[in-house]
mmCIF file with all atom_site columns, C-alpha atoms in Angstrom:
data_model
loop_
_atom_site.group_PDB
_atom_site.id
_atom_site.type_symbol
_atom_site.label_atom_id
_atom_site.label_alt_id
_atom_site.label_comp_id
_atom_site.label_asym_id
_atom_site.label_entity_id
_atom_site.label_seq_id
_atom_site.pdbx_PDB_ins_code
_atom_site.Cartn_x
_atom_site.Cartn_y
_atom_site.Cartn_z
_atom_site.occupancy
_atom_site.B_iso_or_equiv
_atom_site.pdbx_formal_charge
_atom_site.auth_seq_id
_atom_site.auth_comp_id
_atom_site.auth_asym_id
_atom_site.auth_atom_id
_atom_site.pdbx_PDB_model_num
ATOM 1  C CA . MET K 1 1  ? 53.170 -8.569  134.710 1.00 0.00 ? 26 MET K CA 1
ATOM 2  C CA . ASP K 1 2  ? 54.643 -5.567  136.458 1.00 0.00 ? 27 ASP K CA 1
ATOM 3  C CA . VAL K 1 3  ? 58.098 -7.162  136.625 1.00 0.00 ? 28 VAL K CA 1
ATOM 4  C CA . ARG K 1 4  ? 59.550 -8.290  133.292 1.00 0.00 ? 29 ARG K CA 1
ATOM 5  C CA . GLU K 1 5  ? 61.657 -11.079 134.759 1.00 0.00 ? 30 GLU K CA 1
ATOM 6  C CA . ASP K 1 6  ? 58.614 -12.504 136.562 1.00 0.00 ? 31 ASP K CA 1
ATOM 7  C CA . ALA K 1 7  ? 56.538 -12.419 133.372 1.00 0.00 ? 32 ALA K CA 1
ATOM 8  C CA . ILE K 1 8  ? 59.316 -14.194 131.478 1.00 0.00 ? 33 ILE K CA 1
ATOM 9  C CA . GLY K 1 9  ? 59.817 -16.740 134.267 1.00 0.00 ? 34 GLY K CA 1
ATOM 10 C CA . ALA K 1 10 ? 56.093 -17.561 134.244 1.00 0.00 ? 35 ALA K CA 1
ATOM 11 C CA . LYS K 1 11 ? 56.252 -17.827 130.430 1.00 0.00 ? 36 LYS K CA 1
ATOM 12 C CA . ALA K 1 12 ? 53.571 -15.144 130.159 1.00 0.00 ? 37 ALA K CA 1
ATOM 13 C CA . ILE K 1 13 ? 55.893 -13.543 127.634 1.00 0.00 ? 38 ILE K CA 1
ATOM 14 C CA . THR K 1 14 ? 58.707 -15.103 125.644 1.00 0.00 ? 39 THR K CA 1
ATOM 15 C CA . PRO K 1 15 ? 60.606 -12.145 124.165 1.00 0.00 ? 40 PRO K CA 1
ATOM 16 C CA . GLY K 1 16 ? 60.951 -12.459 120.416 1.00 0.00 ? 41 GLY K CA 1
ATOM 17 C CA . LYS K 1 17 ? 58.559 -15.423 120.253 1.00 0.00 ? 42 LYS K CA 1
ATOM 18 C CA . PRO K 1 18 ? 54.900 -14.414 120.471 1.00 0.00 ? 43 PRO K CA 1
ATOM 19 C CA . GLU K 1 19 ? 53.844 -17.921 119.382 1.00 0.00 ? 44 GLU K CA 1
ATOM 20 C CA . MET K 1 20 ? 55.376 -19.253 122.631 1.00 0.00 ? 45 MET K CA 1
ATOM 21 C CA . SER K 1 21 ? 53.931 -16.564 124.934 1.00 0.00 ? 46 SER K CA 1
ATOM 22 C CA . LYS K 1 22 ? 50.979 -17.406 127.173 1.00 0.00 ? 47 LYS K CA 1
ATOM 23 C CA . LEU K 1 23 ? 49.841 -13.786 127.006 1.00 0.00 ? 48 LEU K CA 1
ATOM 24 C CA . ILE K 1 24 ? 49.414 -13.972 123.243 1.00 0.00 ? 49 ILE K CA 1
ATOM 25 C CA . GLU K 1 25 ? 47.857 -17.429 123.409 1.00 0.00 ? 50 GLU K CA 1
ATOM 26 C CA . ARG K 1 26 ? 45.248 -16.208 125.886 1.00 0.00 ? 51 ARG K CA 1
ATOM 27 C CA . ILE K 1 27 ? 44.352 -12.939 124.148 1.00 0.00 ? 52 ILE K CA 1
ATOM 28 C CA . LEU K 1 28 ? 43.845 -14.819 120.870 1.00 0.00 ? 53 LEU K CA 1
ATOM 29 C CA . SER K 1 29 ? 41.916 -17.733 122.401 1.00 0.00 ? 54 SER K CA 1
ATOM 30 C CA . SER K 1 30 ? 38.202 -18.232 121.820 1.00 0.00 ? 55 SER K CA 1
ATOM 31 C CA . ASP K 1 31 ? 38.033 -20.844 124.605 1.00 0.00 ? 56 ASP K CA 1
ATOM 32 C CA . PRO K 1 32 ? 35.976 -19.266 127.420 1.00 0.00 ? 57 PRO K CA 1
ATOM 33 C CA . GLU K 1 33 ? 38.183 -21.007 130.001 1.00 0.00 ? 58 GLU K CA 1
ATOM 34 C CA . GLN K 1 34 ? 41.388 -19.521 128.556 1.00 0.00 ? 59 GLN K CA 1
ATOM 35 C CA . MET K 1 35 ? 40.505 -16.206 126.918 1.00 0.00 ? 60 MET K CA 1
ATOM 36 C CA . MET K 1 36 ? 41.668 -12.881 128.285 1.00 0.00 ? 61 MET K CA 1
ATOM 37 C CA . PRO K 1 37 ? 40.001 -10.708 129.205 1.00 0.00 ? 62 PRO K CA 1
ATOM 38 C CA . PRO K 1 38 ? 37.573 -13.329 130.554 1.00 0.00 ? 63 PRO K CA 1
ATOM 39 C CA . LYS K 1 39 ? 34.325 -13.811 128.678 1.00 0.00 ? 64 LYS K CA 1
ATOM 40 C CA . ASP K 1 40 ? 32.277 -12.306 131.529 1.00 0.00 ? 65 ASP K CA 1
ATOM 41 C CA . SER K 1 41 ? 34.380 -9.121  131.545 1.00 0.00 ? 66 SER K CA 1
ATOM 42 C CA . PRO K 1 42 ? 32.870 -6.090  129.834 1.00 0.00 ? 67 PRO K CA 1
ATOM 43 C CA . LYS K 1 43 ? 36.334 -5.182  128.523 1.00 0.00 ? 68 LYS K CA 1
ATOM 44 C CA . ARG K 1 44 ? 37.513 -6.427  125.122 1.00 0.00 ? 69 ARG K CA 1
ATOM 45 C CA . LEU K 1 45 ? 40.706 -6.008  123.163 1.00 0.00 ? 70 LEU K CA 1
ATOM 46 C CA . THR K 1 46 ? 40.406 -4.773  119.604 1.00 0.00 ? 71 THR K CA 1
ATOM 47 C CA . ALA K 1 47 ? 42.177 -6.565  116.764 1.00 0.00 ? 72 ALA K CA 1
ATOM 48 C CA . ALA K 1 48 ? 44.604 -3.628  116.623 1.00 0.00 ? 73 ALA K CA 1
ATOM 49 C CA . GLN K 1 49 ? 45.406 -3.946  120.335 1.00 0.00 ? 74 GLN K CA 1
ATOM 50 C CA . LYS K 1 50 ? 46.019 -7.691  119.975 1.00 0.00 ? 75 LYS K CA 1
ATOM 51 C CA . GLU K 1 51 ? 48.310 -7.071  117.012 1.00 0.00 ? 76 GLU K CA 1
ATOM 52 C CA . LEU K 1 52 ? 50.197 -4.399  118.973 1.00 0.00 ? 77 LEU K CA 1
ATOM 53 C CA . LEU K 1 53 ? 50.798 -6.859  121.828 1.00 0.00 ? 78 LEU K CA 1
ATOM 54 C CA . LYS K 1 54 ? 52.038 -9.491  119.359 1.00 0.00 ? 79 LYS K CA 1
ATOM 55 C CA . LYS K 1 55 ? 54.445 -6.962  117.818 1.00 0.00 ? 80 LYS K CA 1
ATOM 56 C CA . TRP K 1 56 ? 55.638 -5.894  121.268 1.00 0.00 ? 81 TRP K CA 1
ATOM 57 C CA . VAL K 1 57 ? 56.481 -9.492  122.241 1.00 0.00 ? 82 VAL K CA 1
ATOM 58 C CA . ALA K 1 58 ? 58.050 -10.155 118.817 1.00 0.00 ? 83 ALA K CA 1
ATOM 59 C CA . SER K 1 59 ? 60.270 -7.098  119.203 1.00 0.00 ? 84 SER K CA 1
ATOM 60 C CA . GLY K 1 60 ? 61.612 -8.236  122.594 1.00 0.00 ? 85 GLY K CA 1
ATOM 61 C CA . ALA K 1 61 ? 58.897 -7.181  125.064 1.00 0.00 ? 86 ALA K CA 1
ATOM 62 C CA . GLU K 1 62 ? 60.962 -4.406  126.622 1.00 0.00 ? 87 GLU K CA 1
ATOM 63 C CA . TYR K 1 63 ? 59.568 -2.746  129.742 1.00 0.00 ? 88 TYR K CA 1
ATOM 64 C CA . GLN K 1 64 ? 59.838 0.860   130.838 1.00 0.00 ? 89 GLN K CA 1
ATOM 65 C CA . GLY K 1 65 ? 59.646 2.075   134.417 1.00 0.00 ? 90 GLY K CA 1
ATOM 66 C CA . HIS K 1 66 ? 56.465 3.671   135.690 1.00 0.00 ? 91 HIS K CA 1
#
């Protein structure tokens, strides 16, 4: 997801529509085959981090250069 256009093209993000974004679908999933981070990863997103990502996509998912 380093390149915004690639992320949009892959439907990982759909700016302004978090309900249509694969990123949001996967971070909210409880299905072990779909969830991100994967179930076997020691890393977890907090509810606040998930909400922040949803708000980011809803607001247009703008990127900034590194």
